[in-house]
XYZ file of C-alpha atoms in Angstrom:
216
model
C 14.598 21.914 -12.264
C 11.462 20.268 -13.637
C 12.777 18.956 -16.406
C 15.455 17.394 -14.726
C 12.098 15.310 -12.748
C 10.780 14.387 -15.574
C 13.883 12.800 -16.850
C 14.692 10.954 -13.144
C 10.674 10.023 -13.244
C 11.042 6.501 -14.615
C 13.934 5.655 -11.458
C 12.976 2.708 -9.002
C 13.366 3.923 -5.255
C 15.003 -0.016 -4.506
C 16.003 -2.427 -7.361
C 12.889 -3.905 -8.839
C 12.555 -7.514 -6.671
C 12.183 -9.837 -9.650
C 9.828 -12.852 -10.246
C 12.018 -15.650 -12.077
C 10.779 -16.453 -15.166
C 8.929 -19.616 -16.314
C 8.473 -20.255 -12.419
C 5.106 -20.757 -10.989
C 4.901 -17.627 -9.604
C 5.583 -15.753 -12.908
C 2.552 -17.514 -14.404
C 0.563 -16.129 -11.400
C 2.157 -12.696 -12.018
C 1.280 -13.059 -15.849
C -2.303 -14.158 -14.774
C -3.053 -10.974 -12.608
C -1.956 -8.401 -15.402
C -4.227 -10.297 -17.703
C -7.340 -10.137 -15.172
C -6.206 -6.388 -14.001
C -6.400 -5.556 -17.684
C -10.041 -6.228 -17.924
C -10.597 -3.563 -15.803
C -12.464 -5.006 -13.194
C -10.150 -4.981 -10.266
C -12.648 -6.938 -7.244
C -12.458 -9.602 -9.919
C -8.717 -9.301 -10.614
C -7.710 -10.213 -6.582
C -9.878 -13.195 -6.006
C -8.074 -16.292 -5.578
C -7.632 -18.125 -9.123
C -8.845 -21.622 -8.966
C -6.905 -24.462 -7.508
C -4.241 -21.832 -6.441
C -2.504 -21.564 -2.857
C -3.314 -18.493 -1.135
C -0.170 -18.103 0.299
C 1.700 -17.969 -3.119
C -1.384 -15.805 -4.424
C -0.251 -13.150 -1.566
C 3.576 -14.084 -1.654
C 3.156 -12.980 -5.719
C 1.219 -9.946 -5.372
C 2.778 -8.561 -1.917
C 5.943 -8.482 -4.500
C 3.946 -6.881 -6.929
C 3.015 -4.398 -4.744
C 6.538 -3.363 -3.201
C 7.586 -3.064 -7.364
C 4.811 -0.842 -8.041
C 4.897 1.393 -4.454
C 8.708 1.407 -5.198
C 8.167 3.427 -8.780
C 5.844 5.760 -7.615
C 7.938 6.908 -4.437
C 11.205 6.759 -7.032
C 8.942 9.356 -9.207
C 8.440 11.336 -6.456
C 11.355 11.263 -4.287
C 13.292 14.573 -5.259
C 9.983 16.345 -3.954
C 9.988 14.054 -0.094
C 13.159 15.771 1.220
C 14.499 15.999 4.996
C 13.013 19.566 4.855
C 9.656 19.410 3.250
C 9.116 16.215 5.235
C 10.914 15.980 8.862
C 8.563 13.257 10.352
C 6.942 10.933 8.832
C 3.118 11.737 8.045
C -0.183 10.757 7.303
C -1.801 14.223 6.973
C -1.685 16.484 10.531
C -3.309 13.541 12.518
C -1.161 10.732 12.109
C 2.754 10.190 12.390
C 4.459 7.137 11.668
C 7.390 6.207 14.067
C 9.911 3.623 12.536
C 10.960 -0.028 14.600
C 11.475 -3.418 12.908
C 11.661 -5.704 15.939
C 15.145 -6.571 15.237
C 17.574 -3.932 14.075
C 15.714 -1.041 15.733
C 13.618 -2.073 18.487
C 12.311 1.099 19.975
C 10.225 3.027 17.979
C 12.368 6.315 16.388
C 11.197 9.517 14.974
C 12.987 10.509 12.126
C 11.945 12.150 8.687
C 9.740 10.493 5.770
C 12.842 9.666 3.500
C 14.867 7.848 6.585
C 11.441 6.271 7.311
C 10.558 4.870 3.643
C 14.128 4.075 3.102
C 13.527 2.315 6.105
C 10.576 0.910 5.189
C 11.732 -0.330 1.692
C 15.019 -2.514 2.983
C 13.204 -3.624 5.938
C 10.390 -5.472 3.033
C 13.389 -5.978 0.532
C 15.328 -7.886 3.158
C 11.995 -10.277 3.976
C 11.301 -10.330 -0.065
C 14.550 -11.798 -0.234
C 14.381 -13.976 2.788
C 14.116 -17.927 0.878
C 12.721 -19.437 3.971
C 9.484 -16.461 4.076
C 9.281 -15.959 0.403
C 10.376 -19.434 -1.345
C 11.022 -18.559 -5.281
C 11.615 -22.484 -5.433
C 8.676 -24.970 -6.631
C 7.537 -26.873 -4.114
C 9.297 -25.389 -0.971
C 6.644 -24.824 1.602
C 5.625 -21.387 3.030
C 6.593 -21.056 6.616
C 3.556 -21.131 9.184
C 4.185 -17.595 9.821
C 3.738 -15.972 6.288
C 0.350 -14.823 6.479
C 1.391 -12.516 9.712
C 4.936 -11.316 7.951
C 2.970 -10.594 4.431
C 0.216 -8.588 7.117
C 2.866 -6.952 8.673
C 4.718 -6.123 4.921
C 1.145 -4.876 3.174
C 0.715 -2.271 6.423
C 3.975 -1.002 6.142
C 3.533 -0.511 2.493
C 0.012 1.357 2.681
C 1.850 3.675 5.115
C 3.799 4.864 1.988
C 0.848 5.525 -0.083
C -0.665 7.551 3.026
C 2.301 9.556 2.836
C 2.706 10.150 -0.892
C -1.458 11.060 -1.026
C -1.305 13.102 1.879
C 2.190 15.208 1.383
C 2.690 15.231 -2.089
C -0.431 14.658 -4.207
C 0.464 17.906 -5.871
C 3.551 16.651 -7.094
C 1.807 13.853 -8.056
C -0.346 15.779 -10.253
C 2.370 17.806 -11.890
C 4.491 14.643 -13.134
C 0.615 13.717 -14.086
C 1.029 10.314 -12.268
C -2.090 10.050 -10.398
C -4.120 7.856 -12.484
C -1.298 5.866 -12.098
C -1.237 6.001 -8.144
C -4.907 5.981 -8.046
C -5.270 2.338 -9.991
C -2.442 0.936 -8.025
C -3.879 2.378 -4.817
C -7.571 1.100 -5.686
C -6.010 -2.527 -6.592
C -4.060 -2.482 -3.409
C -7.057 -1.463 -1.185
C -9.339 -4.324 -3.207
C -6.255 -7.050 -2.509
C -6.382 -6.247 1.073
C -9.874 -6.465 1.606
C -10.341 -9.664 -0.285
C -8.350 -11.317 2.367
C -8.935 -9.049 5.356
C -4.931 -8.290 5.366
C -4.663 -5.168 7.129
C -6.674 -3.851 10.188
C -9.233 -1.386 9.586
C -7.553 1.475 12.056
C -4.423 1.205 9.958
C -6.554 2.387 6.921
C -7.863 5.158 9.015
C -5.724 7.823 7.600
C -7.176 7.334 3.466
C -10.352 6.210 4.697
C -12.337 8.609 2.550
C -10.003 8.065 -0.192
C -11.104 4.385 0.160
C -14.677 4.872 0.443
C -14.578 7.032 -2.731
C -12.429 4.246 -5.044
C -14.385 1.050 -3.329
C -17.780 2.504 -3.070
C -18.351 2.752 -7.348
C -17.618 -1.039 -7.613
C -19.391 -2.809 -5.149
């Protein structure tokens, strides 16, 4: 069975959401990899000059939902209706799934229903022109800020679960220096621009303290 993991590992949970090429946005894309592979990540997040912040976000909240999106897809054959029934942060904290529209009422139901969830739910409003314009010069709605808030908690929610359920399997494909730097650039991201409240982060909060606390 292992090996047959190891050959799935490289899957995507959702398509990859693409940044078109030559766009303005794929130069911003280009121009965090270049600062995130110096290493120093607080630096990597700030705002570059003369950029909008709302493209800055739109660009990495994408970047984000690519990256959370391979390490569930390495991961998923291990997050099963049986080894995961609700969705969890750990003993103290359960995650009940509603998107305002489709599902209004909050629902119980098991991690891979919730992430699946979770994943088409973002997909749907990466997709959505009129909250993420791919097209120069089309403005951001007046809203953006709160739907890339509400996207970025949602996504941490999927770390919790993959660092507090399966962190062992996480370790056996040998992916967690992997998760770790995405984790650590997500959690720097999110404080640079005060993105998601503090009592969401709760559940990793020593996790954070331990990544933030050597770089400050």
């Amino acid at each position: 069975h292992s090996n047959r993991i190891i050959l799935g590992g490289n899957r995507t949970f959702k398509p990859k959401k693409n940044i078109p090429e030559g766009s303005h946005q794929y130069e911003l894309l280009k121009h965090a990899e270049a600062t995130l592979g110096s290493g120093n990540l607080r630096m990597a997040v700030v705002l570059p000059d003369g950029e909008d912040l709302n493209e800055w976000v739109a660009v990495n909240t994408v970047d984000f939902f690519n990256q959370i999106n391979m390490l569930y897809g390495t991961i998923t054959d291990f997050c099963s209706e049986d080894s995961c029934p609700v969705m969890s942060a750990g003993p103290k904290y359960e995650y009940h799934w509603a998107d305002g529209t489709n599902i209004k009422k909050p629902i119980k139901c098991s991690a891979p229903k919730y992430i699946d969830y979770l994943m088409t739910w973002v997909q749907d409003q990466l997709d959505d022109e009129t909250l993420f314009p791919s097209k120069i010069g089309v403005p951001f709605p007046k809203n953006f800020m709160s739907v890339a808030k509400t996207i970025l908690k949602r996504l941490f929610r999927v770390y919790a679960h993959i660092y507090h359920q399966h962190f062992d399997a996480v370790m056996q494909l040998q992916e967690e220096a992997h998760l770790n730097t995405s984790f650590k650039h997500f959690i720097f991201f999110v404080q640079e621009f005060n993105l998601i409240d503090r009592k969401e982060l709760v559940p990793l909060q020593d996790l954070i303290e331990k990544l933030t606390t050597k770089d400050r």
